[in-house]
């Protein structure tokens, strides 16, 4: 059985982590298959990506039965988690973490690497790392600090407190909480909505926010000016303005 399943509905590619018996904990195979799936998502025909989990988990992080097998923890992180986190950030389209269930350790880091998080009300979030004497890796310290602010992120990551989906929403960790029964439908709706958007402008927005995290105002103003000049040359911009003038919804092609 594949440890990652990939499906496509229109312009939306869904990547499902598929080790439900182990709450989709990461193995070398899962990392490799996730990487292949993220490579497939580079196809320009894909305009939104959803990452979710099979069964009652999103992901419980590293499979602890296979932890540090090679003895080279840093090397393993670089070769697996880092590659996939960077692949998500470099995808020129929105990536949604559809947090269907428990989300812990590096599973939490992976969800935070995505552009937005939508949670089922059955989901909960657990730092995991501190529970076994580790630090939040795979971008955990980077993304959580930005999403939650240092005091809250630090307090949470050092407490191993279990956060419910409504609490995660209140904290701004997830943008939406949906009743478990309605989750697949709402998710498909939100992903389709994003896939119908002006994909290249959305990709540029994603890149600018990433760059903005460490830029000066002057640098960021310059990047925005250049990106806007490119956006103003796209077919989607022409279509957006035409649709506005004709008082109809725009039909964006993503180009
Ligand atoms: O070198 C490196 O690898 C460094 C990288 C580190 C990255 C990390 O992610 S470190 C953090 C690893 N994750 C954890 O520490 C979380 C461990 N899991 C838990 O604390 C709990 O399972 C949860 C809070 C996530 C969920 O609790 P609960 O009660 O809902 O489920 P459960 O009964 O504990 O788990 C269900 C099954 O999944 C169970 O298997 P079994 O007994 O039915 O055969 C459990 O052992 C398995 N499972 C859960 N998490 C993991 C796991 N198996 C392997 N690895 C796991 N991480």
Short mmCIF file of C-alpha atoms and ligand atoms in Angstrom, two decimals:
data_model
loop_
_atom_site.label_atom_id
_atom_site.label_comp_id
_atom_site.label_asym_id
_atom_site.label_seq_id
_atom_site.Cartn_x
_atom_site.Cartn_y
_atom_site.Cartn_z
CA UNK A 1 0.00 0.00 0.00
CA UNK A 2 1.44 3.43 -0.89
CA UNK A 3 2.29 5.58 2.14
CA UNK A 4 1.19 8.66 0.20
CA UNK A 5 -1.79 8.77 -2.12
CA UNK A 6 -2.27 11.38 -4.80
CA UNK A 7 -5.48 12.32 -6.53
CA UNK A 8 -6.56 15.14 -8.79
CA UNK A 9 -9.95 16.80 -9.11
CA UNK A 10 -9.88 19.53 -11.74
CA UNK A 11 -6.96 21.83 -10.88
CA UNK A 12 -6.72 20.62 -7.26
CA UNK A 13 -4.16 17.97 -6.31
CA UNK A 14 -4.77 16.18 -3.02
CA UNK A 15 -1.88 14.47 -1.26
CA UNK A 16 -2.96 12.04 1.46
CA UNK A 17 -0.46 10.77 4.03
CA UNK A 18 -1.43 7.14 4.28
CA UNK A 19 -0.29 5.23 7.35
CA UNK A 20 -3.56 5.46 9.25
CA UNK A 21 -2.65 2.76 11.82
CA UNK A 22 0.32 4.88 12.93
CA UNK A 23 -1.42 8.25 12.65
CA UNK A 24 0.58 8.85 9.45
CA UNK A 25 3.90 9.02 11.27
CA UNK A 26 6.80 9.74 8.93
CA UNK A 27 9.00 6.97 7.56
CA UNK A 28 11.69 7.19 4.89
CA UNK A 29 9.17 5.79 2.40
CA UNK A 30 6.54 8.36 3.34
CA UNK A 31 9.07 11.18 2.95
CA UNK A 32 10.13 9.92 -0.48
CA UNK A 33 6.55 9.47 -1.70
CA UNK A 34 5.58 12.90 -0.35
CA UNK A 35 8.48 14.37 -2.28
CA UNK A 36 7.33 12.73 -5.50
CA UNK A 37 3.80 14.01 -4.90
CA UNK A 38 5.09 17.57 -4.34
CA UNK A 39 7.12 17.31 -7.56
CA UNK A 40 3.95 16.26 -9.41
CA UNK A 41 2.20 19.30 -7.95
CA UNK A 42 4.59 21.53 -9.93
CA UNK A 43 2.52 20.74 -13.02
CA UNK A 44 1.05 24.11 -14.12
CA UNK A 45 -2.32 22.39 -14.53
CA UNK A 46 -2.38 22.05 -10.73
CA UNK A 47 -3.46 25.38 -9.24
CA UNK A 48 -4.05 24.40 -5.59
CA UNK A 49 -2.68 21.60 -3.42
CA UNK A 50 -4.23 19.94 -0.39
CA UNK A 51 -2.22 17.89 2.10
CA UNK A 52 -4.25 15.72 4.45
CA UNK A 53 -4.08 12.44 6.36
CA UNK A 54 -5.90 9.11 6.11
CA UNK A 55 -7.85 7.90 9.13
CA UNK A 56 -7.96 9.83 12.39
CA UNK A 57 -4.56 11.48 12.05
CA UNK A 58 -3.03 14.25 10.00
CA UNK A 59 0.43 13.15 11.14
CA UNK A 60 1.98 12.24 14.51
CA UNK A 61 5.42 13.33 13.30
CA UNK A 62 8.48 11.14 13.08
CA UNK A 63 7.81 7.40 13.41
CA UNK A 64 9.41 6.86 16.78
CA UNK A 65 10.09 3.20 16.06
CA UNK A 66 12.43 4.31 13.27
CA UNK A 67 13.87 7.37 15.00
CA UNK A 68 17.54 8.12 14.38
CA UNK A 69 18.07 4.77 12.65
CA UNK A 70 21.05 5.98 10.69
CA UNK A 71 22.62 7.65 13.74
CA UNK A 72 22.83 10.86 11.73
CA UNK A 73 19.81 12.85 12.90
CA UNK A 74 20.85 16.16 11.29
CA UNK A 75 21.65 14.43 8.00
CA UNK A 76 18.29 12.63 8.06
CA UNK A 77 16.42 15.90 8.72
CA UNK A 78 18.24 17.65 5.87
CA UNK A 79 17.57 14.81 3.43
CA UNK A 80 13.89 14.32 4.25
CA UNK A 81 11.90 16.93 6.20
CA UNK A 82 13.91 19.91 4.94
CA UNK A 83 13.49 18.89 1.32
CA UNK A 84 9.72 18.59 1.62
CA UNK A 85 9.21 21.74 3.71
CA UNK A 86 11.22 23.71 1.13
CA UNK A 87 9.28 22.06 -1.70
CA UNK A 88 6.01 23.29 -0.16
CA UNK A 89 7.36 26.81 0.23
CA UNK A 90 8.67 26.91 -3.34
CA UNK A 91 5.44 25.62 -4.95
CA UNK A 92 4.01 28.49 -6.99
CA UNK A 93 0.47 27.81 -5.86
CA UNK A 94 -1.42 27.73 -2.57
CA UNK A 95 -0.96 24.68 -0.36
CA UNK A 96 -3.68 23.91 2.19
CA UNK A 97 -3.05 21.68 5.20
CA UNK A 98 -6.37 19.93 5.69
CA UNK A 99 -5.91 18.92 9.31
CA UNK A 100 -8.38 16.09 9.61
CA UNK A 101 -7.15 14.76 12.96
CA UNK A 102 -4.23 14.59 15.36
CA UNK A 103 -1.31 16.73 14.32
CA UNK A 104 1.92 16.38 16.32
CA UNK A 105 5.69 16.84 16.14
CA UNK A 106 7.00 17.20 12.63
CA UNK A 107 3.41 16.69 11.41
CA UNK A 108 2.63 20.01 13.06
CA UNK A 109 5.70 21.59 11.44
CA UNK A 110 4.56 20.28 8.04
CA UNK A 111 1.07 21.75 8.55
CA UNK A 112 2.66 25.08 9.51
CA UNK A 113 4.80 25.05 6.36
CA UNK A 114 1.60 25.14 4.30
CA UNK A 115 -0.01 28.43 3.26
CA UNK A 116 -3.15 27.90 5.27
CA UNK A 117 -4.61 25.38 7.65
CA UNK A 118 -8.21 24.27 7.80
CA UNK A 119 -9.07 21.92 10.67
CA UNK A 120 -11.81 19.40 11.27
CA UNK A 121 -13.38 19.79 14.71
CA UNK A 122 -11.98 16.28 15.35
CA UNK A 123 -8.42 17.59 15.01
CA UNK A 124 -6.09 18.44 17.84
CA UNK A 125 -2.55 19.75 17.93
CA UNK A 126 0.29 18.49 20.13
CA UNK A 127 3.89 19.81 20.12
CA UNK A 128 5.21 16.27 20.67
CA UNK A 129 8.89 17.20 20.53
CA UNK A 130 9.22 18.40 24.13
CA UNK A 131 7.39 15.27 25.30
CA UNK A 132 10.38 13.20 24.17
CA UNK A 133 13.12 15.72 24.96
CA UNK A 134 13.53 17.20 21.47
CA UNK A 135 13.35 20.66 19.93
CA UNK A 136 10.69 21.65 17.35
CA UNK A 137 12.42 20.84 14.06
CA UNK A 138 11.39 20.79 10.39
CA UNK A 139 10.69 24.53 10.53
CA UNK A 140 8.73 24.34 13.79
CA UNK A 141 10.60 27.20 15.46
CA UNK A 142 10.47 29.27 12.25
CA UNK A 143 6.79 28.91 11.37
CA UNK A 144 5.28 28.81 14.86
CA UNK A 145 7.11 31.95 15.93
CA UNK A 146 5.66 33.76 12.91
CA UNK A 147 2.17 32.31 13.27
CA UNK A 148 1.75 32.69 17.03
CA UNK A 149 4.37 35.20 18.19
CA UNK A 150 7.36 34.24 20.33
CA UNK A 151 5.76 34.17 23.82
CA UNK A 152 2.83 31.96 22.86
CA UNK A 153 4.90 29.72 20.59
CA UNK A 154 7.56 29.26 23.26
CA UNK A 155 5.06 28.55 26.00
CA UNK A 156 3.21 26.01 23.87
CA UNK A 157 6.28 24.29 22.48
CA UNK A 158 7.72 23.82 25.96
CA UNK A 159 4.48 22.60 27.55
CA UNK A 160 3.33 19.80 25.22
CA UNK A 161 -0.21 21.03 25.81
CA UNK A 162 -2.89 19.45 23.63
CA UNK A 163 -4.66 22.23 21.69
CA UNK A 164 -8.21 21.67 20.41
CA UNK A 165 -9.24 22.83 16.93
CA UNK A 166 -11.34 25.74 18.29
CA UNK A 167 -8.38 26.83 20.44
CA UNK A 168 -6.10 26.61 17.40
CA UNK A 169 -8.59 28.84 15.56
CA UNK A 170 -8.67 31.34 18.40
CA UNK A 171 -4.85 31.46 18.30
CA UNK A 172 -4.81 32.01 14.54
CA UNK A 173 -3.05 28.70 13.89
CA UNK A 174 -5.92 27.55 11.66
CA UNK A 175 -8.09 29.79 9.54
CA UNK A 176 -11.24 27.73 9.85
CA UNK A 177 -12.72 24.84 11.87
CA UNK A 178 -15.29 22.65 10.17
CA UNK A 179 -17.54 19.94 11.59
CA UNK A 180 -15.97 16.56 10.79
CA UNK A 181 -18.91 15.41 8.63
CA UNK A 182 -18.81 18.56 6.53
CA UNK A 183 -14.99 18.67 6.34
CA UNK A 184 -14.41 16.99 2.92
CA UNK A 185 -17.06 19.10 1.21
CA UNK A 186 -15.89 22.41 2.71
CA UNK A 187 -12.32 21.55 1.91
CA UNK A 188 -13.10 20.75 -1.73
CA UNK A 189 -15.02 24.02 -1.96
CA UNK A 190 -12.15 26.12 -0.52
CA UNK A 191 -9.50 24.37 -2.62
CA UNK A 192 -11.55 24.82 -5.80
CA UNK A 193 -12.03 28.49 -4.95
CA UNK A 194 -8.26 28.95 -4.64
CA UNK A 195 -7.63 26.95 -7.82
CA UNK A 196 -9.90 29.31 -9.74
CA UNK A 197 -7.92 32.33 -8.51
CA UNK A 198 -5.22 34.30 -10.35
CA UNK A 199 -2.59 31.63 -9.59
CA UNK A 200 0.49 33.61 -10.57
CA UNK A 201 -0.58 36.60 -8.41
CA UNK A 202 -1.29 34.21 -5.52
CA UNK A 203 2.15 32.61 -6.00
CA UNK A 204 3.81 36.03 -6.03
CA UNK A 205 1.93 36.98 -2.85
CA UNK A 206 3.19 33.78 -1.20
CA UNK A 207 6.77 34.54 -2.23
CA UNK A 208 6.54 38.17 -1.09
CA UNK A 209 5.24 37.19 2.35
CA UNK A 210 8.11 34.71 2.71
CA UNK A 211 10.65 37.34 1.67
CA UNK A 212 8.98 40.02 3.80
CA UNK A 213 9.71 38.10 6.99
CA UNK A 214 13.35 39.19 6.84
CA UNK A 215 13.30 42.22 4.52
CA UNK A 216 13.59 45.93 5.22
CA UNK A 217 10.64 48.10 4.17
CA UNK A 218 12.72 49.53 1.31
CA UNK A 219 13.60 46.05 0.00
CA UNK A 220 10.03 44.89 0.24
CA UNK A 221 8.62 47.97 -1.50
CA UNK A 222 11.03 47.33 -4.36
CA UNK A 223 10.07 43.64 -4.59
CA UNK A 224 6.39 44.56 -4.59
CA UNK A 225 6.95 47.08 -7.39
CA UNK A 226 8.70 44.47 -9.53
CA UNK A 227 6.12 41.77 -8.78
CA UNK A 228 3.26 44.16 -9.51
CA UNK A 229 4.83 45.12 -12.83
CA UNK A 230 4.87 41.40 -13.74
CA UNK A 231 1.30 40.90 -12.48
CA UNK A 232 0.10 43.86 -14.55
CA UNK A 233 1.36 42.08 -17.69
CA UNK A 234 -0.65 38.87 -17.07
CA UNK A 235 -3.75 37.67 -18.87
CA UNK A 236 -5.37 37.35 -15.45
CA UNK A 237 -4.97 41.07 -14.80
CA UNK A 238 -6.53 41.90 -18.18
CA UNK A 239 -9.36 39.48 -17.44
CA UNK A 240 -9.86 40.88 -13.92
CA UNK A 241 -10.20 44.43 -15.18
CA UNK A 242 -12.45 43.39 -18.09
CA UNK A 243 -14.70 41.41 -15.74
CA UNK A 244 -14.92 44.38 -13.39
CA UNK A 245 -15.97 46.65 -16.26
CA UNK A 246 -18.51 44.14 -17.54
CA UNK A 247 -19.89 43.54 -14.02
CA UNK A 248 -19.31 39.75 -14.18
CA UNK A 249 -17.16 37.34 -12.14
CA UNK A 250 -13.63 36.99 -13.57
CA UNK A 251 -12.54 33.76 -15.22
CA UNK A 252 -8.86 33.48 -14.35
CA UNK A 253 -6.61 31.11 -16.29
CA UNK A 254 -3.68 31.28 -13.87
CA UNK A 255 -1.43 32.86 -16.51
O1 LIG B 1 15.80 11.82 13.69
C1 LIG B 1 14.60 12.19 13.75
O2 LIG B 1 13.71 11.45 13.41
C2 LIG B 1 14.27 13.61 14.25
C3 LIG B 1 12.91 14.05 13.89
C4 LIG B 1 11.94 14.30 14.80
C5 LIG B 1 10.65 14.81 14.35
C6 LIG B 1 9.47 14.53 15.27
O3 LIG B 1 8.36 14.54 14.75
S1 LIG B 1 9.69 14.19 16.90
C7 LIG B 1 8.04 14.02 17.54
C8 LIG B 1 7.49 12.65 17.23
N1 LIG B 1 6.09 12.54 17.59
C9 LIG B 1 5.68 12.35 18.85
O4 LIG B 1 6.44 12.35 19.80
C10 LIG B 1 4.20 12.09 19.06
C11 LIG B 1 4.01 10.66 19.56
N2 LIG B 1 2.61 10.33 19.62
C12 LIG B 1 1.81 10.76 20.62
O5 LIG B 1 2.20 11.47 21.52
C13 LIG B 1 0.39 10.31 20.55
O6 LIG B 1 0.30 9.17 19.74
C14 LIG B 1 -0.55 11.40 19.99
C15 LIG B 1 -0.71 12.52 21.04
C16 LIG B 1 -0.01 11.99 18.70
C17 LIG B 1 -1.95 10.79 19.72
O7 LIG B 1 -2.38 10.13 20.88
P1 LIG B 1 -3.64 9.10 20.78
O8 LIG B 1 -3.92 8.63 22.15
O9 LIG B 1 -4.73 9.77 20.03
O10 LIG B 1 -3.13 7.90 19.83
P2 LIG B 1 -2.13 6.70 20.23
O11 LIG B 1 -2.92 5.55 20.77
O12 LIG B 1 -1.02 7.21 21.05
O13 LIG B 1 -1.54 6.29 18.79
C18 LIG B 1 -2.24 5.44 17.87
C19 LIG B 1 -1.23 4.50 17.24
O14 LIG B 1 -0.29 5.28 16.51
C20 LIG B 1 -0.42 3.71 18.28
O15 LIG B 1 -0.08 2.48 17.67
P3 LIG B 1 -0.69 1.10 18.24
O16 LIG B 1 -0.35 1.04 19.69
O17 LIG B 1 -2.18 1.23 18.01
O18 LIG B 1 -0.06 0.03 17.41
C21 LIG B 1 0.81 4.56 18.45
O19 LIG B 1 1.91 3.84 18.91
C22 LIG B 1 1.03 5.02 17.00
N3 LIG B 1 1.81 6.23 16.96
C23 LIG B 1 1.43 7.47 17.35
N4 LIG B 1 2.42 8.33 17.15
C24 LIG B 1 3.45 7.63 16.64
C25 LIG B 1 3.06 6.29 16.51
N5 LIG B 1 3.88 5.35 16.04
C26 LIG B 1 5.12 5.75 15.68
N6 LIG B 1 5.55 7.01 15.77
C27 LIG B 1 4.76 7.98 16.24
N7 LIG B 1 5.19 9.25 16.26
#
